[in-house]
Coordinates of N, CA, C and O in Angstrom, one line a residue:
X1 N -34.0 -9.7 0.1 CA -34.3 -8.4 0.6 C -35.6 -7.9 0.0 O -35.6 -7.8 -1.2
X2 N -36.6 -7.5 0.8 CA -37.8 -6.8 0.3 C -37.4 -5.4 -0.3 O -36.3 -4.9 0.0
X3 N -38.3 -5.0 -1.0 CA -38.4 -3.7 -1.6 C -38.6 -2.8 -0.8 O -38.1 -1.7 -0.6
X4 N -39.8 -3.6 0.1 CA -40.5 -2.3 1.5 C -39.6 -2.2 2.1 O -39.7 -1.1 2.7
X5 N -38.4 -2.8 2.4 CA -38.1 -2.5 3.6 C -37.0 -1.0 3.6 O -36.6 -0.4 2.6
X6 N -36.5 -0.5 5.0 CA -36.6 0.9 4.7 C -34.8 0.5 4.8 O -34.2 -0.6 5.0
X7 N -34.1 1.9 4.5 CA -32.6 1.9 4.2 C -32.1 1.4 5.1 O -31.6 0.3 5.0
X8 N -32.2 2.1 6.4 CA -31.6 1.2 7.9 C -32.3 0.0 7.6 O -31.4 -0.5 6.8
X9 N -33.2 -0.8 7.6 CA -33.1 -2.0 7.8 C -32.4 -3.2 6.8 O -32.0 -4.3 7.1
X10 N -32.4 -2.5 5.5 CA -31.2 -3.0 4.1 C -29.8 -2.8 5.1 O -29.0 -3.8 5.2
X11 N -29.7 -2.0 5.5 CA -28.1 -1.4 6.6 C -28.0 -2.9 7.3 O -27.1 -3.7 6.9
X12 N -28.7 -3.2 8.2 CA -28.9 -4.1 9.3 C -28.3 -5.6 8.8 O -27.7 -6.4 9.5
X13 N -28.6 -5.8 7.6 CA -29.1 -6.7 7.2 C -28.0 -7.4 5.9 O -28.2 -8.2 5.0
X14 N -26.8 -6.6 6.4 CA -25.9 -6.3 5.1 C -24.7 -6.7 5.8 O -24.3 -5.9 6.6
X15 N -24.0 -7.9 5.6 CA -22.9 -8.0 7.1 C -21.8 -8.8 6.3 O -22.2 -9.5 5.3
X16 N -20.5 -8.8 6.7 CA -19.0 -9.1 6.4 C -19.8 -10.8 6.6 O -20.7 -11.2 7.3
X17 N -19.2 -11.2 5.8 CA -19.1 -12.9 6.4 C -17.2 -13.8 5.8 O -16.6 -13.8 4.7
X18 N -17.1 -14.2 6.5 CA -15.6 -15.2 5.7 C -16.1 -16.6 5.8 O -16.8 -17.3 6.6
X19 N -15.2 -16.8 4.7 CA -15.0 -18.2 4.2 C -14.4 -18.6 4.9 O -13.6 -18.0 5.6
X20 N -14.6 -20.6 4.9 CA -13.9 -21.5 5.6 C -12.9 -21.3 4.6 O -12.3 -20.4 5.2
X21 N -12.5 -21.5 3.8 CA -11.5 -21.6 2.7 C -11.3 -20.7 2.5 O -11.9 -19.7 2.8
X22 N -10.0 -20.8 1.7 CA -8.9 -19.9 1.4 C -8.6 -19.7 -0.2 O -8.6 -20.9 -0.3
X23 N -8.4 -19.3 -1.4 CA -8.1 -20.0 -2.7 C -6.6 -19.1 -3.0 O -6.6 -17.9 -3.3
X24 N -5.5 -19.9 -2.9 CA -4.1 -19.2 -2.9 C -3.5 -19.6 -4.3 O -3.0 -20.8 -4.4
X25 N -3.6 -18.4 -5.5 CA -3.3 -18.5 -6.7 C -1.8 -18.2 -6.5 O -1.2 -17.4 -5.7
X26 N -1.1 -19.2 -7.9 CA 0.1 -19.3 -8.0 C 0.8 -18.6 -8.8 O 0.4 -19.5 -9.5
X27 N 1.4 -18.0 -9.3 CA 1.9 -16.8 -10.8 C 4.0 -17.3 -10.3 O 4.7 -17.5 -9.3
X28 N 3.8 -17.1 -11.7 CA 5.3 -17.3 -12.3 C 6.0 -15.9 -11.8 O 5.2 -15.0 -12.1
X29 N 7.1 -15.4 -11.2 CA 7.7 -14.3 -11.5 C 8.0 -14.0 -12.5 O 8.5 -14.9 -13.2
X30 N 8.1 -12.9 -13.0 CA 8.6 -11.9 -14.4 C 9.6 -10.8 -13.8 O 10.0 -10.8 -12.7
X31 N 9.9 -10.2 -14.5 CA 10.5 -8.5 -14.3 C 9.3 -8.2 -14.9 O 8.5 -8.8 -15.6
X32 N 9.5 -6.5 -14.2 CA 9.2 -5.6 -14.1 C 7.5 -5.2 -14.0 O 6.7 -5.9 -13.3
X33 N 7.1 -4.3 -14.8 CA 5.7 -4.1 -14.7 C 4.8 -3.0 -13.6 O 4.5 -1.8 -13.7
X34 N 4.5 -4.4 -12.4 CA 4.0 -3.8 -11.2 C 4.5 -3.2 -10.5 O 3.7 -2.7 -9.7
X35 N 6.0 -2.8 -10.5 CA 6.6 -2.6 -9.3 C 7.7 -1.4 -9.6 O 8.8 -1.6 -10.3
X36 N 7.4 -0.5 -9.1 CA 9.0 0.6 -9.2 C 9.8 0.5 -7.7 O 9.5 1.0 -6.6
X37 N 10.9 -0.4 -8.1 CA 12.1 -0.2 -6.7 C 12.9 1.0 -6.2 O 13.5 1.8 -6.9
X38 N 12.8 1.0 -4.7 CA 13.5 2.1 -4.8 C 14.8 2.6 -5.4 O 15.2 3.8 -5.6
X39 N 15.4 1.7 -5.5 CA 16.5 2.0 -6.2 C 17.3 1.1 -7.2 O 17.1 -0.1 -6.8
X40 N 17.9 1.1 -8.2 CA 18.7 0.5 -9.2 C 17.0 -0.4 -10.2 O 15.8 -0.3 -9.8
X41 N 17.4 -1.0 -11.5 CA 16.3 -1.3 -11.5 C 16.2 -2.7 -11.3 O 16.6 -3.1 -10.2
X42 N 15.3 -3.9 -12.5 CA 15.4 -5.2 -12.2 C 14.2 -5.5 -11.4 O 14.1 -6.4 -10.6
X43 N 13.1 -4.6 -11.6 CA 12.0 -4.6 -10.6 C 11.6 -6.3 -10.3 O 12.4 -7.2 -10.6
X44 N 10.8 -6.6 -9.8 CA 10.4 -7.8 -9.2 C 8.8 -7.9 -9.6 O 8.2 -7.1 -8.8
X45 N 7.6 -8.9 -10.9 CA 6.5 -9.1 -11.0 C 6.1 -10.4 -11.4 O 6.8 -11.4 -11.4
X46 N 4.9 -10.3 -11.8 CA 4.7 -11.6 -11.8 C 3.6 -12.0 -12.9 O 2.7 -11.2 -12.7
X47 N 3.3 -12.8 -13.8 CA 3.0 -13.4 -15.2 C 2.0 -13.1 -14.4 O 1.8 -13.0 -13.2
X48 N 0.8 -12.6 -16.0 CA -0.5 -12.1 -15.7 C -1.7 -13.2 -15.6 O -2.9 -13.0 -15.8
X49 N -1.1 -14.4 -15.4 CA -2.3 -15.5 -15.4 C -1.2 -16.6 -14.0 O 0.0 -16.8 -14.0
X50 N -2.3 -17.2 -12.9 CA -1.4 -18.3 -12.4 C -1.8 -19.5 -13.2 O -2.7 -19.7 -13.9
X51 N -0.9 -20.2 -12.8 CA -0.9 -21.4 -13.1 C -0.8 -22.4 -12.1 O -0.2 -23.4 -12.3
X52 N -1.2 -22.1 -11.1 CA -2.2 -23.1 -9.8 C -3.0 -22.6 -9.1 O -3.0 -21.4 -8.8
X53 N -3.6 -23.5 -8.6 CA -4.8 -22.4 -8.0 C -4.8 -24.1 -6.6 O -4.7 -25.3 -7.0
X54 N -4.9 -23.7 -5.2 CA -4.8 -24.6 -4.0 C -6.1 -23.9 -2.9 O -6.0 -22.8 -2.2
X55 N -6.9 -24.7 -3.0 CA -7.7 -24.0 -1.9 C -7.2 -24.5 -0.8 O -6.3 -25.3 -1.1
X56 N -7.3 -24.4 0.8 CA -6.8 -24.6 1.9 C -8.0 -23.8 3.0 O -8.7 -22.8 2.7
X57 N -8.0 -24.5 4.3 CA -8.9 -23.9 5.1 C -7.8 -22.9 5.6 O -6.6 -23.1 5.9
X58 N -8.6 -21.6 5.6 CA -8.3 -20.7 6.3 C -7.4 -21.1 7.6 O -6.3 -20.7 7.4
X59 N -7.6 -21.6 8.7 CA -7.0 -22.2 9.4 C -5.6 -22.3 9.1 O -4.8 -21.5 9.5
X60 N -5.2 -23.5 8.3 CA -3.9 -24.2 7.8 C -3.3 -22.8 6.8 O -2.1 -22.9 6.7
X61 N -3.8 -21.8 6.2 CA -3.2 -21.3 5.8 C -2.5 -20.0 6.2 O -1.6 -19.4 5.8
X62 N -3.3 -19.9 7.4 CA -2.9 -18.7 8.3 C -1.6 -18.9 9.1 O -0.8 -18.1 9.5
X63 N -1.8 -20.4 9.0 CA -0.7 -21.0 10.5 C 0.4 -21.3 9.1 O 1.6 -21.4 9.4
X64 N 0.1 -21.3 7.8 CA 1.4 -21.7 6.8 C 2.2 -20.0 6.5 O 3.4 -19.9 6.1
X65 N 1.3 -19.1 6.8 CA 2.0 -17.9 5.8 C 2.3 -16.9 7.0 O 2.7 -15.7 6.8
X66 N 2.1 -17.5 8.6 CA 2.4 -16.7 9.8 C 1.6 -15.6 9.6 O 2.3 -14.6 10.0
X67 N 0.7 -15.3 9.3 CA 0.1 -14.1 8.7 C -1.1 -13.9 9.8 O -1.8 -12.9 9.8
X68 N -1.2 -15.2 11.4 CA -2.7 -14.5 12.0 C -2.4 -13.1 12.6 O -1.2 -12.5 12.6
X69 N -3.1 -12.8 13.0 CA -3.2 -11.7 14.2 C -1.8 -10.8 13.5 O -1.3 -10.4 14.6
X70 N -1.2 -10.4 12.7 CA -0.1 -10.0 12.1 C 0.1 -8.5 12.8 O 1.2 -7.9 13.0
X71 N -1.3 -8.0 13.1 CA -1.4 -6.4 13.5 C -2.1 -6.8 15.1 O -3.3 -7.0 15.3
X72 N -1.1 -7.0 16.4 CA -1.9 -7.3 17.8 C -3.4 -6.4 18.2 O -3.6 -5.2 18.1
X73 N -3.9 -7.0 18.4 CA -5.3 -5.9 18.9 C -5.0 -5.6 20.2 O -5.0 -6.7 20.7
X74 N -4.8 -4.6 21.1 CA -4.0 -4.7 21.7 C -4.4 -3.2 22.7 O -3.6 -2.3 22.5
X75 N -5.1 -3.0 23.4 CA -5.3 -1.1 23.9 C -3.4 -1.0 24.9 O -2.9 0.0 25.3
X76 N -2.9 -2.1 24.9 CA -1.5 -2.2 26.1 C -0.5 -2.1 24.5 O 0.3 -3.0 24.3
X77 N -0.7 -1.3 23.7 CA 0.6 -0.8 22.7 C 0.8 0.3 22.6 O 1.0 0.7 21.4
X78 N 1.0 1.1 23.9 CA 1.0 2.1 23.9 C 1.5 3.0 22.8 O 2.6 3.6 22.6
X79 N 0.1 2.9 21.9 CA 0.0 3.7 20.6 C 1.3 3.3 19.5 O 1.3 3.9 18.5
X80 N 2.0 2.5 19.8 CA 3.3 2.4 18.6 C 2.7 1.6 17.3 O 1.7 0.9 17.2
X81 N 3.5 2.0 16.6 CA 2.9 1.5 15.2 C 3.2 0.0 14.8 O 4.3 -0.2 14.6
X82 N 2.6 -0.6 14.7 CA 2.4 -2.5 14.5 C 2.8 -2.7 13.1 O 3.4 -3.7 12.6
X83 N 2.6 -1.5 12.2 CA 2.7 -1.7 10.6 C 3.9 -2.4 10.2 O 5.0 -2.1 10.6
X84 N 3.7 -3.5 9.3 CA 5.0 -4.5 8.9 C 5.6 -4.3 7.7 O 4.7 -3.9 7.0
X85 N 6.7 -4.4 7.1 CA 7.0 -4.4 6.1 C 7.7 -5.5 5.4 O 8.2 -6.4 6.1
X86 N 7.8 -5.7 4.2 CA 8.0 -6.5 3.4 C 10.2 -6.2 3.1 O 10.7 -5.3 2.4
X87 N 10.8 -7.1 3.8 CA 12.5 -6.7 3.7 C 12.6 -6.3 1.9 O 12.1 -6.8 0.9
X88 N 13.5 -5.4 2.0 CA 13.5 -4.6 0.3 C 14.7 -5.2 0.3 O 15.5 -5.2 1.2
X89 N 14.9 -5.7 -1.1 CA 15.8 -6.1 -1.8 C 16.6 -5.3 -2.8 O 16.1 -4.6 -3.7
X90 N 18.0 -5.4 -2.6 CA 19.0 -5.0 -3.4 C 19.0 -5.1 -5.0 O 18.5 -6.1 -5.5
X91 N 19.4 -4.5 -5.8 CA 19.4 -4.8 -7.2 C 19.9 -5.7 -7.8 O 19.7 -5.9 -9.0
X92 N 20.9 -6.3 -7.1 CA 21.5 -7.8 -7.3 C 20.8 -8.6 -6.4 O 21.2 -9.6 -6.9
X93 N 19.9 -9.0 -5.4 CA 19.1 -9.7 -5.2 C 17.6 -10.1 -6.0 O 17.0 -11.1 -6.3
X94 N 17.5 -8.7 -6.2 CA 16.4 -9.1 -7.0 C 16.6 -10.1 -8.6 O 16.0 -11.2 -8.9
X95 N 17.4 -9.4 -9.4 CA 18.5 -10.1 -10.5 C 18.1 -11.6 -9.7 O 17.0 -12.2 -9.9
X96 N 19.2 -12.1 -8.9 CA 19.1 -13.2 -8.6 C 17.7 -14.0 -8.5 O 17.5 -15.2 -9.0
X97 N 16.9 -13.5 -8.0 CA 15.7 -14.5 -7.8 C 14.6 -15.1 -9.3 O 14.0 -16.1 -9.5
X98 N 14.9 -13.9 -10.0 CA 14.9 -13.7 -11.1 C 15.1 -14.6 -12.0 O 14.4 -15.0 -12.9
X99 N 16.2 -14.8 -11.7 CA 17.3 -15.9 -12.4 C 16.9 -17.1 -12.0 O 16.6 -17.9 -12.8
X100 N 17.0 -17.4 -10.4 CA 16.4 -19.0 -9.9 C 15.1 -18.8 -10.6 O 14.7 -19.9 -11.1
X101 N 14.4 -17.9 -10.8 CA 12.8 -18.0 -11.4 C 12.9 -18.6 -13.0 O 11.7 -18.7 -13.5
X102 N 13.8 -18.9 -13.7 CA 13.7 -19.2 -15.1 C 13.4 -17.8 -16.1 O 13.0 -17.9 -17.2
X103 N 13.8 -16.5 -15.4 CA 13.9 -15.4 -16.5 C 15.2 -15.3 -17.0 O 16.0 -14.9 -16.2
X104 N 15.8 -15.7 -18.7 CA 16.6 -15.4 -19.3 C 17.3 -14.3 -19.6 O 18.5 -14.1 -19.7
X105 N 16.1 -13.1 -19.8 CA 16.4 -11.8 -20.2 C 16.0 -11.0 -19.7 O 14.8 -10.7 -19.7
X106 N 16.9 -10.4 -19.0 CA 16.5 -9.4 -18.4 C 17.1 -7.7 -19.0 O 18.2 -7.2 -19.1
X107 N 15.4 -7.0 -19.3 CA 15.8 -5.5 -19.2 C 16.5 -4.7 -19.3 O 16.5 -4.2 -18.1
X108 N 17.2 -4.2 -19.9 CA 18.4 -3.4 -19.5 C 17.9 -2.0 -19.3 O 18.3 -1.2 -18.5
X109 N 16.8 -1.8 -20.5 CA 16.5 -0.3 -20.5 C 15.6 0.2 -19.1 O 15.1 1.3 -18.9
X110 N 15.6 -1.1 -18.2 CA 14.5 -0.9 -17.2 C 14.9 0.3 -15.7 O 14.4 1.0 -14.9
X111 N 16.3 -0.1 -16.2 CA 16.8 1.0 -14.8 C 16.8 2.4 -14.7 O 16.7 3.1 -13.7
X112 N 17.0 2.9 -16.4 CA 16.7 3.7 -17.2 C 15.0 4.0 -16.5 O 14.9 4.7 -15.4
X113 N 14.0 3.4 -17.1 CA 13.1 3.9 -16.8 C 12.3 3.8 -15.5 O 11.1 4.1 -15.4
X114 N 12.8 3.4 -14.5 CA 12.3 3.4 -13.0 C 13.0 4.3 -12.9 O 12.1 5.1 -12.5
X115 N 14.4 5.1 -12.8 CA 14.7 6.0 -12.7 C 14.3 7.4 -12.8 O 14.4 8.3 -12.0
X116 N 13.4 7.4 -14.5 CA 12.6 8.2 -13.9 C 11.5 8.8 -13.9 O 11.1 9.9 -14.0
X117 N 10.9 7.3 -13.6 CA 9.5 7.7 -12.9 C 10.1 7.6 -11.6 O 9.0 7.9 -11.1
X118 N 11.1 7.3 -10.3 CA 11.4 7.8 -9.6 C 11.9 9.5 -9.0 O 12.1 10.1 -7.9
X119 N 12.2 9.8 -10.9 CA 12.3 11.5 -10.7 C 11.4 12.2 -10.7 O 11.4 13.3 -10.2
X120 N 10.3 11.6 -11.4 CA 8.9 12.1 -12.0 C 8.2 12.4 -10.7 O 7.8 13.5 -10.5
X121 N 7.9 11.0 -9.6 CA 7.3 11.1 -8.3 C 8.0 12.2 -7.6 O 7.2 13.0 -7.0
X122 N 9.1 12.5 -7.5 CA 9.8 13.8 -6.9 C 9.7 14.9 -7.0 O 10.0 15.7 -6.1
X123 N 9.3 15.0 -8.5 CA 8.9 16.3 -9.2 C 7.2 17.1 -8.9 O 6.7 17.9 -9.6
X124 N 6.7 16.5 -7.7 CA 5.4 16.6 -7.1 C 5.1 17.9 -6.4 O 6.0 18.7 -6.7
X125 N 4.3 18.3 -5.6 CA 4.2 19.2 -5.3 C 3.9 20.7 -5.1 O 3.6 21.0 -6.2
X126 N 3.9 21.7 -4.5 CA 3.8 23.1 -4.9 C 6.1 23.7 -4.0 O 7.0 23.3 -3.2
X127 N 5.9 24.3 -4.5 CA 7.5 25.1 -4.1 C 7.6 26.6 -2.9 O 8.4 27.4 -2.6
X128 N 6.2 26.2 -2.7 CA 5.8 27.8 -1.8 C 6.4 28.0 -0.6 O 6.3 27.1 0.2
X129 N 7.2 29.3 -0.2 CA 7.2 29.7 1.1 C 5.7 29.6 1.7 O 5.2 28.9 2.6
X130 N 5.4 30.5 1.1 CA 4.2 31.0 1.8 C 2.9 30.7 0.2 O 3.0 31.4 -0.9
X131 N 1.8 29.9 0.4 CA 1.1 29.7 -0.3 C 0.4 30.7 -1.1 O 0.3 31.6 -0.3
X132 N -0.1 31.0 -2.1 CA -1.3 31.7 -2.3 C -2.1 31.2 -3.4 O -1.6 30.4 -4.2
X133 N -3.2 31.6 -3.3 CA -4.4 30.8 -4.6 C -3.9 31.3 -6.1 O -4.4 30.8 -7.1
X134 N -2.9 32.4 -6.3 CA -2.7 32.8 -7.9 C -1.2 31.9 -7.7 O -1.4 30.9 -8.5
X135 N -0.1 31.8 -7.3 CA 0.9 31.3 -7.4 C 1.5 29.5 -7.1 O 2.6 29.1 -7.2
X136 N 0.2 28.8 -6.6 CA 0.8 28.0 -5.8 C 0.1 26.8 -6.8 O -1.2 26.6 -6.9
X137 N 1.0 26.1 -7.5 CA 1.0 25.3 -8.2 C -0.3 24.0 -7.4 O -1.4 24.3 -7.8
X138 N -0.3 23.6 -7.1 CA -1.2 23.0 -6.0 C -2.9 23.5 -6.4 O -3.8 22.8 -6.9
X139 N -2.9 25.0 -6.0 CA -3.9 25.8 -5.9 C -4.7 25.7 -7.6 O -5.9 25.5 -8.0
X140 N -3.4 26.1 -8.4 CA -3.4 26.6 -9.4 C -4.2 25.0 -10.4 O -4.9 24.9 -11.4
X141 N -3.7 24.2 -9.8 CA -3.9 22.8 -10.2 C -5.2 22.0 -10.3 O -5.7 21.1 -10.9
X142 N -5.7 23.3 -8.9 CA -7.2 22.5 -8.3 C -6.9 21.5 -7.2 O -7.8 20.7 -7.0
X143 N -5.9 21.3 -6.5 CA -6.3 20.5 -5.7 C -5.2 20.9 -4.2 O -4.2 21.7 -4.2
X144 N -5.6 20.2 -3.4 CA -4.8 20.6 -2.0 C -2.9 19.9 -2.1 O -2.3 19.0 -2.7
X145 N -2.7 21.1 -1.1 CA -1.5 20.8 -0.4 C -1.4 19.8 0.1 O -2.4 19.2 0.5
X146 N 0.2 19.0 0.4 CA 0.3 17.5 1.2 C 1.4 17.6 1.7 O 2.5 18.1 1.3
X147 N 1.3 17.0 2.8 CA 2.8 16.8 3.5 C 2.8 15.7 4.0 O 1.7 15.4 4.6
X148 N 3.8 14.9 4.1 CA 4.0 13.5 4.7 C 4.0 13.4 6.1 O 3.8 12.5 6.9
X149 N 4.4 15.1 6.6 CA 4.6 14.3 8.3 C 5.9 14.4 8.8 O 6.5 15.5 9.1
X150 N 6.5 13.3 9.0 CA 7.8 13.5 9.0 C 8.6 13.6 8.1 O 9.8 13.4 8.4
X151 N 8.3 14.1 6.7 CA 9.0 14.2 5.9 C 8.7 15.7 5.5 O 8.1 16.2 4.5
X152 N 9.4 16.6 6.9 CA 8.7 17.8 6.2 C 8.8 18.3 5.2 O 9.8 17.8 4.6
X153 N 8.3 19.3 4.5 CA 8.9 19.8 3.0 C 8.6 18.9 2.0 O 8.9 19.3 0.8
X154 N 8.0 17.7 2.2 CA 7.8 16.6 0.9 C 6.3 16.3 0.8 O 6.0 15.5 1.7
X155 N 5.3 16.7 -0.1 CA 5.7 16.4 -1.2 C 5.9 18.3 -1.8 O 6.6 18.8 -2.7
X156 N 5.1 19.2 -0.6 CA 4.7 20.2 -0.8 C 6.0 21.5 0.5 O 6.4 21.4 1.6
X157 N 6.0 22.3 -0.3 CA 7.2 22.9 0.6 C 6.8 23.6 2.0 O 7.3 23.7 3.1
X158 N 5.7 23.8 1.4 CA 5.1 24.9 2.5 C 4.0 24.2 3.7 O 3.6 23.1 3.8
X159 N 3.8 25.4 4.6 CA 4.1 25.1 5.9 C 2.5 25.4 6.6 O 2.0 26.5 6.3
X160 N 1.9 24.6 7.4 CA 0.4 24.9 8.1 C 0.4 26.5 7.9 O -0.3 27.2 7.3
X161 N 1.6 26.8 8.8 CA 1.2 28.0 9.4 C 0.8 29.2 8.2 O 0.0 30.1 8.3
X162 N 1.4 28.9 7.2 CA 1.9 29.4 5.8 C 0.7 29.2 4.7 O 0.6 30.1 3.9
X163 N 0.0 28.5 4.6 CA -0.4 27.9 3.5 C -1.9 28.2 3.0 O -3.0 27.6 3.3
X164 N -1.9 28.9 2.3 CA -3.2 30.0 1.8 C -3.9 29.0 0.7 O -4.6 29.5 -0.1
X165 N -3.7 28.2 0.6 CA -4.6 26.9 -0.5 C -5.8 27.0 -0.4 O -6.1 26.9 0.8
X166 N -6.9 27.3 -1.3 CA -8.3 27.5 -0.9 C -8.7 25.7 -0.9 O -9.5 25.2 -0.1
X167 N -8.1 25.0 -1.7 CA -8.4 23.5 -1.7 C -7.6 23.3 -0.6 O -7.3 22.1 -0.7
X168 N -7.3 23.6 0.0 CA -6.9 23.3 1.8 C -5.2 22.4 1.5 O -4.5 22.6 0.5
X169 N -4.9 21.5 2.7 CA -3.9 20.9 3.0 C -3.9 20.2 3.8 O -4.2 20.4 4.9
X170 N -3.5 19.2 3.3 CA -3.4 17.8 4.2 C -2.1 17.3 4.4 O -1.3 17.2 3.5
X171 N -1.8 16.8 5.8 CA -0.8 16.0 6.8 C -1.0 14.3 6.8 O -1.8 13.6 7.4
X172 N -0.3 14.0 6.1 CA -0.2 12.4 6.5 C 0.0 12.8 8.0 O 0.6 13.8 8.5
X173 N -0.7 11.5 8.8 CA -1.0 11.3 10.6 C -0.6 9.9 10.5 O -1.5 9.1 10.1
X174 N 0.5 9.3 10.7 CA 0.6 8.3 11.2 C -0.3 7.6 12.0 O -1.0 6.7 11.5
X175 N -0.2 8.0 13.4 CA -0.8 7.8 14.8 C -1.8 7.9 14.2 O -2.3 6.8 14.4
X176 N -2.8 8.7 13.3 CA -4.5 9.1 13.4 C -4.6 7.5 12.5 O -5.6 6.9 12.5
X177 N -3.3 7.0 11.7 CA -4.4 5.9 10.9 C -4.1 4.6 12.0 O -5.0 3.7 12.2
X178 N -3.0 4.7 12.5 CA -2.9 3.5 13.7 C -4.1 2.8 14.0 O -4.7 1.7 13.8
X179 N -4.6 4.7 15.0 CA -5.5 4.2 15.4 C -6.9 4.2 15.2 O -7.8 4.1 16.1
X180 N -7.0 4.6 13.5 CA -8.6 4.4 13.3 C -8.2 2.9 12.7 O -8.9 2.1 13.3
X181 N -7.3 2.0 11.8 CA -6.7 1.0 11.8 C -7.2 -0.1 12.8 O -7.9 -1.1 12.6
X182 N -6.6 0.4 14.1 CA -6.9 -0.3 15.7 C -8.1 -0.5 16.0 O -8.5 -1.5 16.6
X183 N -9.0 0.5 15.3 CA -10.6 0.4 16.3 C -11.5 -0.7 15.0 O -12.3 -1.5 15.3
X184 N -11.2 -0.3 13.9 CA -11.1 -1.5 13.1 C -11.3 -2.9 13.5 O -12.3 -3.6 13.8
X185 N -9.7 -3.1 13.6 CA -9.6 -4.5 14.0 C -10.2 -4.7 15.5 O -10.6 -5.8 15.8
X186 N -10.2 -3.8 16.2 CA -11.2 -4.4 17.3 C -13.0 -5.0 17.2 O -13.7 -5.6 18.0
X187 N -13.2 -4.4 16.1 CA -14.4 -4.6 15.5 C -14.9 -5.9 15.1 O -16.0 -6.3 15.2
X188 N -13.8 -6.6 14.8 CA -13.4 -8.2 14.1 C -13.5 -9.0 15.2 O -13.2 -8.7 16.3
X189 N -14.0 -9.8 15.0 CA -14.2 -10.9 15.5 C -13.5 -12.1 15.0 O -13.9 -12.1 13.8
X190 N -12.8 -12.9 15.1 CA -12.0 -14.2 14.8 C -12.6 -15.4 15.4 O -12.2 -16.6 15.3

């Protein structure tokens, strides 16, 4: 890239590219660490170094891990959410795999402490009927209001209509990330 040349044309000139290959690193499972479960502990992680490394063409590895097209591109989905999840495991499942994994010992004080940093994440939010900039923990904090959406009342109690936050307030939008998500992937080319 030249020096002369001007920002749009650095812009232009700056593009996504993929690899024929793939490089799919191997790691031991462990407990705990990365992961707080929703419930019970026994979390599920994995040794900080792998110990194989398999390159593979993109191709063969897409068709091994079912993973193409995983989100349809699709304008005929009439707006529903494609988002996938990963099946959650029970606290005797996880134990178990654990176990086929060659971990001996397992944690006891760990349930103990996922517990509560699961109380800790709960303990979030402002508690306001009605907001204001001197009372509203949020405000008082320096930063905005949040609500999940369908989870009304979580993380923050209070309410659009209600909410006097000079750092404002934000709604998780499902649908709005769908479909800036959507226009995304229509952007892609395969």
């Amino acid at each position: 890239m030249s020096v002369s040349q001007t920002r749009s044309e650095q812009d232009k000139n700056r593009r996504v590219s993929f690899a024929e290959y793939h490089g799919i690193l191997y790691f031991e499972r462990t407990q705990g660490c990365q992961s707080v479960p929703r419930e019970g502990g026994c979390s599920l992680g994995m040794d900080t170094t792998h110990f194989k490394e398999e390159i593979v063409a993109v191709d063969e590895w897409e068709g091994r891990s079912g993973l193409r097209r995983r989100y349809p591109i699709s304008a005929s989905s009439g707006g529903q959410s494609h988002r996938e999840e990963l099946e959650r495991l029970d606290a005797k499942s996880r134990r178990k795999l654990l176990r086929e994994a060659g971990v001996e010992t397992m944690s006891v004080e760990e349930g103990t402490e996922c517990e509560e940093i699961r109380r800790s994440r709960r303990q979030c939010g402002c508690e306001c009927d009605s907001c204001q900039p001197e009372t509203c923990s949020c405000a008082l904090d320096g930063m905005a209001c949040h609500s999940e959406g369908e989870q009304l009342g979580y993380p923050c109690s209070c309410h659009k209509e209600n909410c006097r936050n000079p750092e404002g307030r934000t709604e998780f939008d499902a649908e709005a990330i769908d479909k800036a998500r959507e226009s995304v992937l229509q952007k892609i080319t395969f």
